[in-house]
């Protein structure tokens, strides 16, 4: 049920450097998928880890978390992320 994605995380609140980490998301709690152009800008500025192709896109995923939502930026365009999260599940985004 859980799906593996790759999240872009800022190394510290004051740092302008970023790293990647694997996260596991339950698709039943995903509220929205939105293209993230800010992270794309970080890539073009060379502030993301080496090895990422300049053509890569990013998606802001909002996950329902009780009274609030948790937002994370993951590697991949919205279509690819939607496929990773919902392929074969018959689940639609809630909202």
mmCIF file of N, CA and C in Angstrom:
data_model
loop_
_atom_site.group_PDB
_atom_site.id
_atom_site.type_symbol
_atom_site.label_atom_id
_atom_site.label_comp_id
_atom_site.label_asym_id
_atom_site.label_seq_id
_atom_site.Cartn_x
_atom_site.Cartn_y
_atom_site.Cartn_z
ATOM 1 N N UNK A 1 0.820 -1.203 0.000
ATOM 2 C CA UNK A 1 0.000 0.000 0.000
ATOM 3 C C UNK A 1 0.861 1.262 0.000
ATOM 4 N N UNK A 2 1.898 1.297 0.825
ATOM 5 C CA UNK A 2 2.773 2.470 0.868
ATOM 6 C C UNK A 2 3.564 2.551 -0.436
ATOM 7 N N UNK A 3 3.821 3.796 -0.878
ATOM 8 C CA UNK A 3 4.572 4.016 -2.111
ATOM 9 C C UNK A 3 5.840 4.805 -1.801
ATOM 10 N N UNK A 4 6.940 4.421 -2.445
ATOM 11 C CA UNK A 4 8.223 5.084 -2.212
ATOM 12 C C UNK A 4 8.392 6.258 -3.182
ATOM 13 N N UNK A 5 8.734 7.422 -2.628
ATOM 14 C CA UNK A 5 9.042 8.612 -3.413
ATOM 15 C C UNK A 5 10.392 9.147 -2.943
ATOM 16 N N UNK A 6 10.966 10.081 -3.703
ATOM 17 C CA UNK A 6 12.221 10.713 -3.316
ATOM 18 C C UNK A 6 11.940 12.183 -3.026
ATOM 19 N N UNK A 7 12.171 12.561 -1.772
ATOM 20 C CA UNK A 7 11.867 13.916 -1.309
ATOM 21 C C UNK A 7 13.117 14.797 -1.359
ATOM 22 N N UNK A 8 12.896 16.076 -1.701
ATOM 23 C CA UNK A 8 13.957 17.078 -1.642
ATOM 24 C C UNK A 8 13.833 17.771 -0.288
ATOM 25 N N UNK A 9 14.907 17.760 0.504
ATOM 26 C CA UNK A 9 14.863 18.373 1.840
ATOM 27 C C UNK A 9 15.998 19.379 2.008
ATOM 28 N N UNK A 10 15.675 20.484 2.674
ATOM 29 C CA UNK A 10 16.689 21.483 2.996
ATOM 30 C C UNK A 10 17.511 20.936 4.157
ATOM 31 N N UNK A 11 18.834 21.050 4.070
ATOM 32 C CA UNK A 11 19.700 20.434 5.078
ATOM 33 C C UNK A 11 19.547 21.043 6.464
ATOM 34 N N UNK A 12 19.264 22.334 6.552
ATOM 35 C CA UNK A 12 18.957 22.965 7.830
ATOM 36 C C UNK A 12 18.174 24.243 7.538
ATOM 37 N N UNK A 13 17.561 24.816 8.559
ATOM 38 C CA UNK A 13 16.727 25.996 8.367
ATOM 39 C C UNK A 13 17.521 27.169 7.793
ATOM 40 N N UNK A 14 18.806 27.229 8.105
ATOM 41 C CA UNK A 14 19.620 28.349 7.636
ATOM 42 C C UNK A 14 20.463 27.992 6.415
ATOM 43 N N UNK A 15 20.522 26.709 6.087
ATOM 44 C CA UNK A 15 21.352 26.250 4.978
ATOM 45 C C UNK A 15 20.664 26.500 3.645
ATOM 46 N N UNK A 16 21.464 26.764 2.632
ATOM 47 C CA UNK A 16 20.916 26.890 1.283
ATOM 48 C C UNK A 16 21.288 25.663 0.465
ATOM 49 N N UNK A 17 21.571 24.564 1.156
ATOM 50 C CA UNK A 17 21.884 23.319 0.472
ATOM 51 C C UNK A 17 20.768 22.308 0.731
ATOM 52 N N UNK A 18 20.653 21.377 -0.188
ATOM 53 C CA UNK A 18 19.547 20.419 -0.152
ATOM 54 C C UNK A 18 20.073 19.018 -0.368
ATOM 55 N N UNK A 19 19.314 18.049 0.103
ATOM 56 C CA UNK A 19 19.660 16.657 -0.140
ATOM 57 C C UNK A 19 18.385 15.902 -0.504
ATOM 58 N N UNK A 20 18.560 14.636 -0.866
ATOM 59 C CA UNK A 20 17.432 13.784 -1.247
ATOM 60 C C UNK A 20 17.310 12.660 -0.226
ATOM 61 N N UNK A 21 16.069 12.244 0.036
ATOM 62 C CA UNK A 21 15.857 11.086 0.909
ATOM 63 C C UNK A 21 14.610 10.343 0.448
ATOM 64 N N UNK A 22 14.608 9.044 0.706
ATOM 65 C CA UNK A 22 13.439 8.232 0.372
ATOM 66 C C UNK A 22 12.366 8.449 1.427
ATOM 67 N N UNK A 23 11.123 8.566 0.974
ATOM 68 C CA UNK A 23 9.981 8.645 1.887
ATOM 69 C C UNK A 23 8.931 7.654 1.404
ATOM 70 N N UNK A 24 8.133 7.169 2.337
ATOM 71 C CA UNK A 24 7.046 6.263 1.996
ATOM 72 C C UNK A 24 5.732 6.951 2.324
ATOM 73 N N UNK A 25 4.829 6.972 1.346
ATOM 74 C CA UNK A 25 3.576 7.705 1.467
ATOM 75 C C UNK A 25 2.406 6.754 1.275
ATOM 76 N N UNK A 26 1.395 6.890 2.118
ATOM 77 C CA UNK A 26 0.153 6.143 1.942
ATOM 78 C C UNK A 26 -0.725 6.939 0.982
ATOM 79 N N UNK A 27 -0.977 6.432 -0.231
ATOM 80 C CA UNK A 27 -1.742 7.174 -1.232
ATOM 81 C C UNK A 27 -3.140 7.594 -0.758
ATOM 82 N N UNK A 28 -3.707 6.881 0.212
ATOM 83 C CA UNK A 28 -5.051 7.210 0.685
ATOM 84 C C UNK A 28 -5.101 8.571 1.378
ATOM 85 N N UNK A 29 -3.952 9.093 1.792
ATOM 86 C CA UNK A 29 -3.914 10.366 2.504
ATOM 87 C C UNK A 29 -3.391 11.524 1.656
ATOM 88 N N UNK A 30 -3.138 11.264 0.370
ATOM 89 C CA UNK A 30 -2.661 12.328 -0.521
ATOM 90 C C UNK A 30 -3.843 13.193 -0.934
ATOM 91 N N UNK A 31 -3.717 14.504 -0.712
ATOM 92 C CA UNK A 31 -4.788 15.456 -0.997
ATOM 93 C C UNK A 31 -4.573 16.147 -2.335
ATOM 94 N N UNK A 32 -3.314 16.516 -2.649
ATOM 95 C CA UNK A 32 -3.068 17.202 -3.917
ATOM 96 C C UNK A 32 -1.652 16.972 -4.424
ATOM 97 N N UNK A 33 -1.517 17.116 -5.745
ATOM 98 C CA UNK A 33 -0.229 17.063 -6.428
ATOM 99 C C UNK A 33 -0.142 18.314 -7.287
ATOM 100 N N UNK A 34 0.893 19.134 -7.063
ATOM 101 C CA UNK A 34 1.028 20.400 -7.782
ATOM 102 C C UNK A 34 2.461 20.521 -8.297
ATOM 103 N N UNK A 35 2.654 20.922 -9.571
ATOM 104 C CA UNK A 35 4.025 21.132 -10.058
ATOM 105 C C UNK A 35 4.739 22.155 -9.175
ATOM 106 N N UNK A 36 6.016 21.920 -8.909
ATOM 107 C CA UNK A 36 6.776 22.830 -8.052
ATOM 108 C C UNK A 36 7.899 23.486 -8.862
ATOM 109 N N UNK A 37 7.699 24.748 -9.245
ATOM 110 C CA UNK A 37 8.694 25.454 -10.059
ATOM 111 C C UNK A 37 9.823 26.027 -9.208
ATOM 112 N N UNK A 38 9.584 26.275 -7.928
ATOM 113 C CA UNK A 38 10.635 26.817 -7.062
ATOM 114 C C UNK A 38 11.811 25.849 -6.945
ATOM 115 N N UNK A 39 11.514 24.566 -6.799
ATOM 116 C CA UNK A 39 12.581 23.572 -6.685
ATOM 117 C C UNK A 39 13.304 23.420 -8.022
ATOM 118 N N UNK A 40 12.581 23.564 -9.116
ATOM 119 C CA UNK A 40 13.201 23.537 -10.442
ATOM 120 C C UNK A 40 14.227 24.674 -10.548
ATOM 121 N N UNK A 41 13.900 25.832 -9.990
ATOM 122 C CA UNK A 41 14.816 26.975 -9.997
ATOM 123 C C UNK A 41 16.074 26.646 -9.184
ATOM 124 N N UNK A 42 15.894 25.980 -8.026
ATOM 125 C CA UNK A 42 17.048 25.570 -7.215
ATOM 126 C C UNK A 42 17.974 24.651 -8.013
ATOM 127 N N UNK A 43 17.378 23.799 -8.832
ATOM 128 C CA UNK A 43 18.167 22.887 -9.664
ATOM 129 C C UNK A 43 18.992 23.677 -10.672
ATOM 130 N N UNK A 44 18.365 24.641 -11.341
ATOM 131 C CA UNK A 44 19.087 25.429 -12.344
ATOM 132 C C UNK A 44 20.164 26.296 -11.691
ATOM 133 N N UNK A 45 19.998 26.638 -10.423
ATOM 134 C CA UNK A 45 21.000 27.423 -9.686
ATOM 135 C C UNK A 45 22.116 26.547 -9.111
ATOM 136 N N UNK A 46 21.995 25.225 -9.285
ATOM 137 C CA UNK A 46 23.034 24.313 -8.804
ATOM 138 C C UNK A 46 22.999 24.066 -7.310
ATOM 139 N N UNK A 47 21.856 24.272 -6.671
ATOM 140 C CA UNK A 47 21.775 24.113 -5.213
ATOM 141 C C UNK A 47 21.247 22.743 -4.778
ATOM 142 N N UNK A 48 20.906 21.902 -5.734
ATOM 143 C CA UNK A 48 20.452 20.545 -5.418
ATOM 144 C C UNK A 48 21.626 19.577 -5.601
ATOM 145 N N UNK A 49 21.517 18.353 -5.047
ATOM 146 C CA UNK A 49 22.624 17.389 -5.150
ATOM 147 C C UNK A 49 23.028 17.111 -6.602
ATOM 148 N N UNK A 50 24.313 16.831 -6.798
ATOM 149 C CA UNK A 50 24.820 16.474 -8.125
ATOM 150 C C UNK A 50 24.142 15.208 -8.623
ATOM 151 N N UNK A 51 24.097 15.078 -9.934
ATOM 152 C CA UNK A 51 23.574 13.853 -10.522
ATOM 153 C C UNK A 51 22.134 13.949 -10.989
ATOM 154 N N UNK A 52 21.443 15.054 -10.644
ATOM 155 C CA UNK A 52 20.077 15.217 -11.122
ATOM 156 C C UNK A 52 20.114 15.827 -12.518
ATOM 157 N N UNK A 53 19.368 15.232 -13.431
ATOM 158 C CA UNK A 53 19.290 15.735 -14.793
ATOM 159 C C UNK A 53 18.586 17.095 -14.798
ATOM 160 N N UNK A 54 19.078 18.027 -15.593
ATOM 161 C CA UNK A 54 18.478 19.366 -15.633
ATOM 162 C C UNK A 54 17.051 19.374 -16.166
ATOM 163 N N UNK A 55 16.631 18.283 -16.819
ATOM 164 C CA UNK A 55 15.268 18.238 -17.341
ATOM 165 C C UNK A 55 14.266 17.701 -16.317
ATOM 166 N N UNK A 56 14.763 17.278 -15.139
ATOM 167 C CA UNK A 56 13.870 16.697 -14.118
ATOM 168 C C UNK A 56 12.881 17.741 -13.616
ATOM 169 N N UNK A 57 11.702 17.281 -13.256
ATOM 170 C CA UNK A 57 10.684 18.165 -12.691
ATOM 171 C C UNK A 57 10.376 17.721 -11.271
ATOM 172 N N UNK A 58 9.657 18.586 -10.546
ATOM 173 C CA UNK A 58 9.352 18.323 -9.144
ATOM 174 C C UNK A 58 7.867 18.536 -8.885
ATOM 175 N N UNK A 59 7.353 17.829 -7.883
ATOM 176 C CA UNK A 59 5.939 17.916 -7.524
ATOM 177 C C UNK A 59 5.801 18.168 -6.033
ATOM 178 N N UNK A 60 4.913 19.101 -5.683
ATOM 179 C CA UNK A 60 4.592 19.360 -4.277
ATOM 180 C C UNK A 60 3.404 18.460 -3.929
ATOM 181 N N UNK A 61 3.626 17.551 -2.972
ATOM 182 C CA UNK A 61 2.607 16.592 -2.549
ATOM 183 C C UNK A 61 2.062 17.049 -1.198
ATOM 184 N N UNK A 62 0.751 17.177 -1.095
ATOM 185 C CA UNK A 62 0.122 17.505 0.182
ATOM 186 C C UNK A 62 -0.534 16.244 0.731
ATOM 187 N N UNK A 63 -0.157 15.902 1.966
ATOM 188 C CA UNK A 63 -0.668 14.700 2.632
ATOM 189 C C UNK A 63 -1.536 15.143 3.805
ATOM 190 N N UNK A 64 -2.739 14.563 3.911
ATOM 191 C CA UNK A 64 -3.649 14.862 5.017
ATOM 192 C C UNK A 64 -3.037 14.360 6.317
ATOM 193 N N UNK A 65 -3.021 15.242 7.331
ATOM 194 C CA UNK A 65 -2.413 14.888 8.615
ATOM 195 C C UNK A 65 -3.274 15.464 9.729
ATOM 196 N N UNK A 66 -4.392 14.823 10.011
ATOM 197 C CA UNK A 66 -5.285 15.321 11.054
ATOM 198 C C UNK A 66 -5.910 16.636 10.646
ATOM 199 N N UNK A 67 -5.737 17.661 11.472
ATOM 200 C CA UNK A 67 -6.359 18.957 11.208
ATOM 201 C C UNK A 67 -5.565 19.778 10.189
ATOM 202 N N UNK A 68 -4.367 19.322 9.839
ATOM 203 C CA UNK A 68 -3.527 20.091 8.930
ATOM 204 C C UNK A 68 -3.030 19.201 7.807
ATOM 205 N N UNK A 69 -2.185 19.759 6.975
ATOM 206 C CA UNK A 69 -1.576 18.986 5.905
ATOM 207 C C UNK A 69 -0.074 19.056 6.007
ATOM 208 N N UNK A 70 0.575 18.045 5.491
ATOM 209 C CA UNK A 70 2.031 18.014 5.425
ATOM 210 C C UNK A 70 2.390 18.149 3.953
ATOM 211 N N UNK A 71 3.257 19.119 3.635
ATOM 212 C CA UNK A 71 3.688 19.287 2.257
ATOM 213 C C UNK A 71 5.109 18.799 2.098
ATOM 214 N N UNK A 72 5.370 18.137 0.997
ATOM 215 C CA UNK A 72 6.728 17.719 0.680
ATOM 216 C C UNK A 72 6.936 17.888 -0.816
ATOM 217 N N UNK A 73 8.172 18.156 -1.200
ATOM 218 C CA UNK A 73 8.519 18.260 -2.611
ATOM 219 C C UNK A 73 9.248 16.984 -2.988
ATOM 220 N N UNK A 74 8.764 16.331 -4.044
ATOM 221 C CA UNK A 74 9.362 15.070 -4.471
ATOM 222 C C UNK A 74 9.855 15.185 -5.911
ATOM 223 N N UNK A 75 10.786 14.291 -6.258
ATOM 224 C CA UNK A 75 11.369 14.278 -7.587
ATOM 225 C C UNK A 75 10.410 13.584 -8.543
ATOM 226 N N UNK A 76 10.072 14.268 -9.646
ATOM 227 C CA UNK A 76 9.190 13.717 -10.675
ATOM 228 C C UNK A 76 8.089 14.689 -11.019
ATOM 229 N N UNK A 77 7.597 14.614 -12.257
ATOM 230 C CA UNK A 77 6.484 15.493 -12.622
ATOM 231 C C UNK A 77 5.168 14.947 -12.068
ATOM 232 N N UNK A 78 4.145 15.766 -12.073
ATOM 233 C CA UNK A 78 2.877 15.378 -11.428
ATOM 234 C C UNK A 78 2.293 14.104 -12.030
ATOM 235 N N UNK A 79 2.432 13.936 -13.326
ATOM 236 C CA UNK A 79 1.887 12.743 -13.975
ATOM 237 C C UNK A 79 2.606 11.481 -13.493
ATOM 238 N N UNK A 80 3.941 11.548 -13.418
ATOM 239 C CA UNK A 80 4.717 10.389 -12.945
ATOM 240 C C UNK A 80 4.397 10.064 -11.487
ATOM 241 N N UNK A 81 4.286 11.104 -10.660
ATOM 242 C CA UNK A 81 3.999 10.896 -9.235
ATOM 243 C C UNK A 81 2.595 10.313 -9.064
ATOM 244 N N UNK A 82 1.641 10.815 -9.830
ATOM 245 C CA UNK A 82 0.271 10.277 -9.780
ATOM 246 C C UNK A 82 0.292 8.789 -10.121
ATOM 247 N N UNK A 83 1.035 8.432 -11.159
ATOM 248 C CA UNK A 83 1.139 7.026 -11.557
ATOM 249 C C UNK A 83 1.780 6.187 -10.448
ATOM 250 N N UNK A 84 2.872 6.679 -9.855
ATOM 251 C CA UNK A 84 3.538 5.942 -8.771
ATOM 252 C C UNK A 84 2.598 5.721 -7.599
ATOM 253 N N UNK A 85 1.812 6.753 -7.261
ATOM 254 C CA UNK A 85 0.947 6.661 -6.084
ATOM 255 C C UNK A 85 -0.304 5.824 -6.325
ATOM 256 N N UNK A 86 -0.890 5.962 -7.516
ATOM 257 C CA UNK A 86 -2.238 5.418 -7.701
ATOM 258 C C UNK A 86 -2.361 4.318 -8.750
ATOM 259 N N UNK A 87 -1.281 3.929 -9.400
ATOM 260 C CA UNK A 87 -1.361 2.893 -10.437
ATOM 261 C C UNK A 87 -1.926 1.599 -9.858
ATOM 262 N N UNK A 88 -2.965 1.104 -10.489
ATOM 263 C CA UNK A 88 -3.540 -0.173 -10.089
ATOM 264 C C UNK A 88 -4.375 -0.140 -8.822
ATOM 265 N N UNK A 89 -4.516 1.036 -8.200
ATOM 266 C CA UNK A 89 -5.253 1.072 -6.934
ATOM 267 C C UNK A 89 -6.711 1.487 -7.124
ATOM 268 N N UNK A 90 -7.007 2.148 -8.247
ATOM 269 C CA UNK A 90 -8.362 2.634 -8.469
ATOM 270 C C UNK A 90 -8.707 3.804 -7.559
ATOM 271 N N UNK A 91 -7.711 4.368 -6.871
ATOM 272 C CA UNK A 91 -7.944 5.467 -5.930
ATOM 273 C C UNK A 91 -7.855 6.802 -6.649
ATOM 274 N N UNK A 92 -8.761 7.703 -6.344
ATOM 275 C CA UNK A 92 -8.703 9.058 -6.868
ATOM 276 C C UNK A 92 -8.213 9.992 -5.773
ATOM 277 N N UNK A 93 -7.669 11.124 -6.188
ATOM 278 C CA UNK A 93 -7.279 12.124 -5.197
ATOM 279 C C UNK A 93 -8.501 12.609 -4.460
ATOM 280 N N UNK A 94 -8.375 12.782 -3.147
ATOM 281 C CA UNK A 94 -9.489 13.298 -2.362
ATOM 282 C C UNK A 94 -9.445 14.811 -2.377
ATOM 283 N N UNK A 95 -10.601 15.429 -2.280
ATOM 284 C CA UNK A 95 -10.563 16.881 -2.181
ATOM 285 C C UNK A 95 -11.588 17.566 -2.940
#
